[in-house]
Amino acid sequence: MGLTAGIVGLPNVGKSTLFNAITNSKVLAANYPFATIEPNIGVVEVPDQRVDTLVNMYQPKKTIYTTFEFRDIAGLVRGASKGEGLGNQFLSHIRSTDAIVQVIRCFDDDNIVHVDGSIDPMRDIETIMIELIFADMEVIEKRLPKIQKRAQMKLDAEAVAEYDILVKLNESLKEQIPIRALELHEDEKRLIKNFSFLTAKPMVYVCNVSDEELIDYSGNEYVKKIQKLSEQDNSRTVVISAKIEQELSELETEERSMFMEDLGIHRSGLEELITVSYEMLGLKTFFTAGEKEVRAWTFKNGMKAPECAGIIHTDFQKGFIRAETIHYEDLIAAGSEAKAKELGKFRLEGKEYVAKDGDVFHFRFNL
């Protein structure tokens, strides 16, 4: 269950530079609009110290980290929802992602052109938000006439509920309020799930600051405004320097650590972005460990043991019997699997067990 995030932003805000950095790829990052046409896709391993520690304990033949997929989606412009620029094809690329990562330029540089002629992050955010809102409204306005008659006759409770929630969303969108900012009941979320509304997707605003400001951006007024906005529309903010991320991506592990130490940063922008995205999507990690393989698996918070088994293979969920379980911290504290069993730290959990972040599972199943 890897995470897929679409990287969006106006042209020349640092999108492709960031993508190059986090995937260590060399995609086109030219200084003119629409340099990115098809979405570049990069898959990165999610760094997790716990995996490294388990590898030291088990010395497996294979190590597999969980992954994070980034899609670098071409720069949007005002009017994209109506076909301007490269238009709706980009909106369709966003629709298939789990989260949206919006890169916003928060530094001044006369040598880098801006599609609107000046630096104004709030205007940039509004430009993209309006296009996403228009796209969602178009979906709603196509759907409403198809269910209006059934809803008004009140003979189909499901149609009535769907009609009511779509009208509610449409009214909010007209006020430029994204769907993610609304407090929706679980039934309402279920009814709109298949529409894949763009403004319902979790949003991370990535403030791209200059390398000089990365350590202390407290005086950056652009960042302050974006942070205030994120508190209002149920999104999150991450501050990075795409330039520094690119430099980090070109270094070996030891050199990278030394460079970060010299800069005074504890973790890269990529790690911060992944952490925030996981939190927003309610994602956790469980592990499987043995001599053959140590592997990290991503699961949704609240999943029960059989569902986690199903992430590995659907047959594991169908034939689930029980899960032999120990928490990562208990295993490490014991020093070995054998010692942990001797101390009684391993448990047998059944179908109703709700998985926790850091659980190490061995699933028992019957095919």
Coordinates of C-alpha atoms in Angstrom, one line a residue:
M1 CA 0.0 0.0 0.0
G2 CA 2.4 2.6 -1.2
L3 CA 1.5 6.3 -1.2
T4 CA 1.1 8.2 -4.4
A5 CA 1.5 12.0 -4.3
G6 CA 1.1 14.4 -7.2
I7 CA 3.5 17.3 -7.2
V8 CA 1.8 20.4 -8.6
G9 CA 2.5 24.1 -8.9
L10 CA 2.7 26.9 -11.3
P11 CA 5.5 26.8 -13.8
N12 CA 9.0 27.6 -12.5
V13 CA 8.4 27.3 -8.8
G14 CA 10.8 24.5 -8.2
K15 CA 8.6 21.5 -8.9
S16 CA 10.8 19.6 -11.2
T17 CA 13.9 20.6 -9.2
L18 CA 12.3 19.0 -6.1
F19 CA 11.3 16.0 -8.1
N20 CA 14.8 15.5 -9.4
A21 CA 16.1 15.8 -5.9
I22 CA 13.8 13.3 -4.1
T23 CA 14.0 10.7 -6.9
N24 CA 17.6 11.4 -7.9
S25 CA 16.3 11.5 -11.5
K26 CA 17.3 13.9 -14.2
V27 CA 14.0 15.0 -15.7
L28 CA 13.7 18.2 -17.7
A29 CA 13.7 21.3 -15.4
A30 CA 13.8 24.1 -17.9
N31 CA 13.2 27.7 -17.1
Y32 CA 10.0 28.1 -19.2
P33 CA 6.3 27.2 -18.8
F34 CA 5.1 23.6 -19.7
A35 CA 8.6 22.1 -19.6
T36 CA 6.8 19.1 -18.0
I37 CA 4.2 17.6 -20.3
E38 CA 3.7 13.9 -19.3
P39 CA 3.8 13.2 -15.6
N40 CA 7.2 11.9 -14.6
I41 CA 7.0 9.1 -12.0
G42 CA 9.6 8.3 -9.4
V43 CA 9.4 5.8 -6.6
V44 CA 11.6 6.3 -3.5
E45 CA 12.3 4.2 -0.5
V46 CA 10.9 5.6 2.7
P47 CA 13.8 5.8 5.1
D48 CA 13.0 4.0 8.4
Q49 CA 15.7 3.4 11.0
R50 CA 13.6 0.6 12.4
V51 CA 14.2 -1.4 9.2
D52 CA 17.9 -0.9 9.5
T53 CA 17.9 -2.1 13.2
L54 CA 15.9 -5.2 12.3
V55 CA 18.4 -5.9 9.4
N56 CA 21.2 -5.8 12.0
M57 CA 19.3 -8.3 14.2
Y58 CA 18.2 -10.8 11.5
Q59 CA 20.9 -10.4 8.8
P60 CA 18.4 -11.2 6.1
K61 CA 19.1 -12.1 2.5
K62 CA 16.8 -9.3 1.3
T63 CA 15.7 -5.9 2.7
I64 CA 12.6 -4.1 1.4
Y65 CA 11.5 -0.6 2.6
T66 CA 8.1 0.7 2.0
T67 CA 7.8 3.1 -1.0
F68 CA 6.5 6.5 -1.8
E69 CA 5.5 7.3 -5.4
F70 CA 5.8 10.9 -6.7
R71 CA 4.3 12.1 -9.9
D72 CA 5.7 15.4 -11.2
I73 CA 2.6 16.9 -12.9
A74 CA 3.0 19.7 -15.4
G75 CA 2.6 23.3 -14.3
L76 CA -1.0 24.5 -14.1
V77 CA -2.1 27.9 -15.3
R78 CA -5.2 30.0 -14.7
G79 CA -8.0 28.5 -16.9
A80 CA -6.6 24.9 -16.9
S81 CA -10.0 23.5 -15.9
K82 CA -11.3 25.1 -19.1
G83 CA -8.5 23.7 -21.2
E84 CA -6.0 26.6 -21.0
G85 CA -2.3 25.7 -21.0
L86 CA -2.2 21.9 -21.2
G87 CA -5.5 21.8 -19.3
N88 CA -7.6 18.9 -18.2
Q89 CA -5.1 16.2 -18.9
F90 CA -3.1 17.4 -15.9
L91 CA -6.2 17.5 -13.7
S92 CA -6.8 13.8 -14.6
H93 CA -3.3 13.0 -13.5
I94 CA -4.0 14.6 -10.1
R95 CA -7.3 12.7 -9.7
S96 CA -5.5 9.3 -9.5
T97 CA -3.2 10.4 -6.6
D98 CA -3.7 9.9 -2.8
A99 CA -2.4 13.4 -1.9
I100 CA -1.4 16.6 -3.6
V101 CA 1.9 18.2 -2.9
Q102 CA 1.8 21.9 -4.0
V103 CA 5.1 23.5 -4.4
I104 CA 5.1 27.3 -3.9
R105 CA 8.0 29.6 -4.6
C106 CA 8.7 31.7 -1.4
F107 CA 11.9 33.5 -2.5
D108 CA 12.8 36.4 -4.8
D109 CA 15.2 35.9 -7.7
D110 CA 15.1 38.1 -10.8
N111 CA 17.0 35.4 -12.7
I112 CA 14.1 33.0 -12.5
V113 CA 11.0 34.1 -14.4
H114 CA 7.5 33.7 -13.0
V115 CA 4.6 32.9 -15.2
D116 CA 2.5 35.8 -13.7
G117 CA 5.5 38.2 -13.8
S118 CA 5.9 38.6 -10.0
I119 CA 6.3 36.6 -6.8
D120 CA 3.0 36.2 -4.9
P121 CA 2.6 32.7 -3.2
M122 CA -1.0 33.4 -2.1
R123 CA -2.0 34.3 -5.7
D124 CA -0.3 31.1 -6.9
I125 CA -2.2 29.0 -4.4
E126 CA -5.5 30.7 -5.3
T127 CA -4.8 30.0 -9.0
I128 CA -4.4 26.3 -8.5
M129 CA -7.2 26.1 -5.9
I130 CA -9.7 27.8 -8.3
E131 CA -8.8 25.3 -11.0
L132 CA -9.3 22.3 -8.7
I133 CA -12.6 23.8 -7.5
F134 CA -13.9 24.4 -11.0
A135 CA -13.0 20.8 -11.9
D136 CA -14.9 19.5 -8.8
M137 CA -17.9 21.7 -9.6
E138 CA -18.0 20.4 -13.1
V139 CA -18.2 16.8 -11.8
I140 CA -21.0 17.7 -9.4
E141 CA -23.0 19.7 -12.0
K142 CA -22.9 16.7 -14.4
R143 CA -24.1 14.3 -11.7
L144 CA -26.9 16.3 -10.1
P145 CA -29.4 16.2 -13.0
K146 CA -29.0 12.4 -13.2
I147 CA -30.2 11.9 -9.6
Q148 CA -32.4 15.0 -9.1
K149 CA -35.7 13.4 -10.0
R150 CA -35.2 10.3 -7.9
A151 CA -34.0 12.5 -5.0
Q152 CA -37.0 14.8 -5.2
M153 CA -39.5 11.9 -5.3
K154 CA -37.8 10.6 -2.0
L155 CA -38.3 7.0 -3.0
D156 CA -34.6 6.2 -3.0
A157 CA -32.9 7.1 0.3
E158 CA -29.4 6.7 -1.2
A159 CA -30.2 9.1 -4.0
V160 CA -31.6 11.6 -1.6
A161 CA -28.5 11.5 0.6
E162 CA -26.2 11.7 -2.4
Y163 CA -28.1 14.7 -3.9
D164 CA -28.1 16.5 -0.5
I165 CA -24.3 16.1 0.0
L166 CA -23.5 17.1 -3.6
V167 CA -25.6 20.3 -3.3
K168 CA -23.8 21.0 0.0
L169 CA -20.4 20.6 -1.5
N170 CA -21.3 22.7 -4.6
E171 CA -22.4 25.6 -2.4
S172 CA -19.1 25.4 -0.4
L173 CA -17.1 25.2 -3.6
K174 CA -18.9 28.4 -4.9
E175 CA -17.5 30.1 -1.8
Q176 CA -14.0 28.8 -2.7
I177 CA -14.0 26.5 0.3
P178 CA -12.2 23.2 -0.6
I179 CA -14.0 19.9 0.3
R180 CA -11.1 18.9 2.7
A181 CA -11.9 22.0 4.8
L182 CA -15.5 20.7 5.6
E183 CA -16.4 18.5 8.5
L184 CA -18.2 15.5 6.8
H185 CA -19.9 12.6 8.5
E186 CA -18.6 9.1 7.6
D187 CA -21.7 8.4 5.5
E188 CA -21.1 11.6 3.5
K189 CA -17.5 10.6 3.0
R190 CA -18.6 7.2 1.7
L191 CA -21.1 8.7 -0.7
I192 CA -18.5 10.9 -2.3
K193 CA -15.5 8.6 -2.2
N194 CA -15.8 7.3 -5.8
F195 CA -15.9 10.9 -7.2
S196 CA -12.2 11.4 -6.4
F197 CA -12.8 15.1 -5.8
L198 CA -9.6 17.0 -6.2
T199 CA -10.2 19.5 -3.3
A200 CA -11.0 16.6 -1.0
K201 CA -7.5 15.2 -1.3
P202 CA -5.0 15.9 1.5
M203 CA -2.9 18.9 0.5
V204 CA 0.7 19.6 1.6
Y205 CA 2.0 23.1 0.8
V206 CA 5.7 22.9 0.2
C207 CA 7.3 26.3 0.7
N208 CA 10.4 26.5 -1.4
V209 CA 12.7 28.9 0.3
S210 CA 16.2 30.0 -0.6
D211 CA 19.1 28.0 0.9
E212 CA 20.1 30.9 3.1
E213 CA 16.6 30.9 4.8
L214 CA 16.2 27.2 5.3
I215 CA 17.6 27.2 8.8
D216 CA 15.7 30.2 9.9
Y217 CA 12.7 31.2 7.8
S218 CA 10.9 32.9 10.7
G219 CA 11.2 36.2 8.9
N220 CA 9.8 34.9 5.6
E221 CA 6.4 36.6 5.2
Y222 CA 5.5 34.3 2.3
V223 CA 5.8 31.3 4.6
K224 CA 3.9 32.9 7.4
K225 CA 0.9 33.5 5.1
I226 CA 0.9 30.0 3.8
Q227 CA 1.1 28.5 7.3
K228 CA -1.9 30.6 8.4
L229 CA -3.9 29.4 5.3
S230 CA -3.0 25.8 6.1
E231 CA -4.6 26.1 9.5
Q232 CA -7.8 27.3 7.9
D233 CA -8.2 24.8 5.1
N234 CA -7.2 21.6 6.8
S235 CA -3.8 21.2 5.0
R236 CA -0.2 21.0 6.1
T237 CA 2.9 23.0 5.4
V238 CA 6.5 21.8 4.8
V239 CA 9.4 24.2 4.3
I240 CA 12.2 23.1 2.1
S241 CA 15.0 24.4 -0.2
A242 CA 14.7 22.5 -3.5
K243 CA 18.2 23.6 -4.3
I244 CA 19.6 22.0 -1.1
E245 CA 17.5 18.9 -1.6
Q246 CA 19.1 18.5 -5.0
E247 CA 22.6 18.9 -3.6
L248 CA 21.8 16.3 -0.9
S249 CA 20.5 13.8 -3.5
E250 CA 23.9 13.9 -5.2
L251 CA 25.9 12.9 -2.1
E252 CA 26.7 9.5 -0.6
T253 CA 25.1 8.6 2.7
E254 CA 28.0 9.6 4.9
E255 CA 28.7 12.8 3.0
R256 CA 24.9 13.7 3.2
S257 CA 24.9 13.3 6.9
M258 CA 28.0 15.6 7.3
F259 CA 26.4 18.2 4.9
M260 CA 23.2 18.2 6.9
E261 CA 25.1 18.5 10.1
D262 CA 27.0 21.5 8.7
L263 CA 23.7 23.1 7.7
G264 CA 22.2 22.4 11.1
I265 CA 19.3 20.3 9.8
H266 CA 18.3 17.0 11.4
R267 CA 16.4 15.5 8.4
S268 CA 15.9 16.2 4.7
G269 CA 12.9 17.9 3.2
L270 CA 12.0 14.6 1.7
E271 CA 11.8 12.9 5.0
E272 CA 9.7 15.7 6.4
L273 CA 7.4 15.6 3.4
I274 CA 6.9 11.8 3.8
T275 CA 6.3 12.1 7.5
V276 CA 3.6 14.8 7.1
S277 CA 2.0 12.9 4.2
Y278 CA 1.8 9.7 6.2
E279 CA 0.2 11.6 9.1
M280 CA -2.4 13.3 6.9
L281 CA -3.4 10.0 5.3
G282 CA -3.5 8.1 8.5
L283 CA -0.8 5.7 7.4
K284 CA 1.3 3.4 9.7
T285 CA 4.0 0.8 9.2
F286 CA 4.2 -2.8 10.3
F287 CA 7.1 -5.2 9.7
T288 CA 7.8 -8.8 8.7
A289 CA 11.2 -10.1 9.7
G290 CA 13.2 -13.3 9.3
E291 CA 16.4 -14.7 7.8
K292 CA 15.0 -14.5 4.3
E293 CA 13.7 -11.0 4.4
V294 CA 13.1 -7.9 6.5
R295 CA 10.3 -5.8 5.1
A296 CA 8.3 -2.7 5.9
W297 CA 4.6 -2.6 5.0
T298 CA 2.3 0.5 4.9
F299 CA -1.3 0.1 6.3
K300 CA -4.2 2.4 7.2
N301 CA -4.6 3.3 10.8
G302 CA -7.5 1.2 12.2
M303 CA -6.9 -1.8 10.1
K304 CA -7.2 -5.2 11.8
A305 CA -4.7 -8.0 11.6
P306 CA -6.5 -9.9 8.7
E307 CA -6.5 -6.7 6.6
C308 CA -2.8 -6.3 7.2
A309 CA -2.2 -9.9 6.2
G310 CA -4.2 -9.1 3.0
I311 CA -1.7 -6.3 2.1
I312 CA 0.9 -9.0 1.8
H313 CA -1.3 -11.4 -0.2
T314 CA -5.1 -11.7 -0.5
D315 CA -4.9 -15.4 0.3
F316 CA -3.4 -14.5 3.7
Q317 CA -6.5 -12.5 4.6
K318 CA -8.9 -15.2 3.3
G319 CA -7.3 -18.0 5.2
F320 CA -6.2 -15.9 8.3
I321 CA -6.0 -17.9 11.5
R322 CA -4.1 -15.6 13.8
A323 CA -1.1 -13.3 14.0
E324 CA 2.1 -14.0 16.0
T325 CA 2.9 -10.4 17.1
I326 CA 5.5 -8.4 18.9
H327 CA 6.0 -4.7 19.0
Y328 CA 9.3 -3.4 17.5
E329 CA 10.4 -1.8 20.7
D330 CA 9.8 -4.9 22.8
L331 CA 11.8 -7.0 20.2
I332 CA 14.7 -4.6 20.2
A333 CA 14.7 -4.3 24.0
A334 CA 14.9 -8.1 24.3
G335 CA 17.9 -8.2 21.9
S336 CA 16.8 -11.2 19.8
E337 CA 13.7 -13.0 18.8
A338 CA 14.6 -16.0 20.9
K339 CA 15.0 -13.9 24.0
A340 CA 11.8 -12.0 23.3
K341 CA 9.9 -15.3 23.2
E342 CA 11.6 -16.4 26.4
L343 CA 10.4 -13.2 28.1
G344 CA 6.9 -13.8 26.8
K345 CA 6.8 -10.7 24.6
F346 CA 5.3 -12.5 21.6
R347 CA 1.5 -12.6 21.5
L348 CA -1.1 -14.5 19.5
E349 CA -3.7 -12.1 18.1
G350 CA -7.0 -12.9 16.4
K351 CA -9.2 -11.4 13.8
E352 CA -10.3 -8.4 15.9
Y353 CA -6.8 -7.2 16.7
V354 CA -6.2 -3.6 15.6
A355 CA -2.7 -3.3 14.2
K356 CA -0.3 -0.7 15.7
D357 CA 2.5 1.2 14.2
G358 CA 5.7 -0.8 14.7
D359 CA 4.1 -4.3 15.1
V360 CA 6.2 -7.1 13.8
F361 CA 3.9 -9.8 12.4
H362 CA 4.2 -13.5 11.5
F363 CA 0.8 -14.4 10.0
R364 CA -0.6 -17.9 10.3
F365 CA -3.1 -18.8 7.7
N366 CA -4.8 -21.8 6.0
L367 CA -5.2 -22.1 2.3

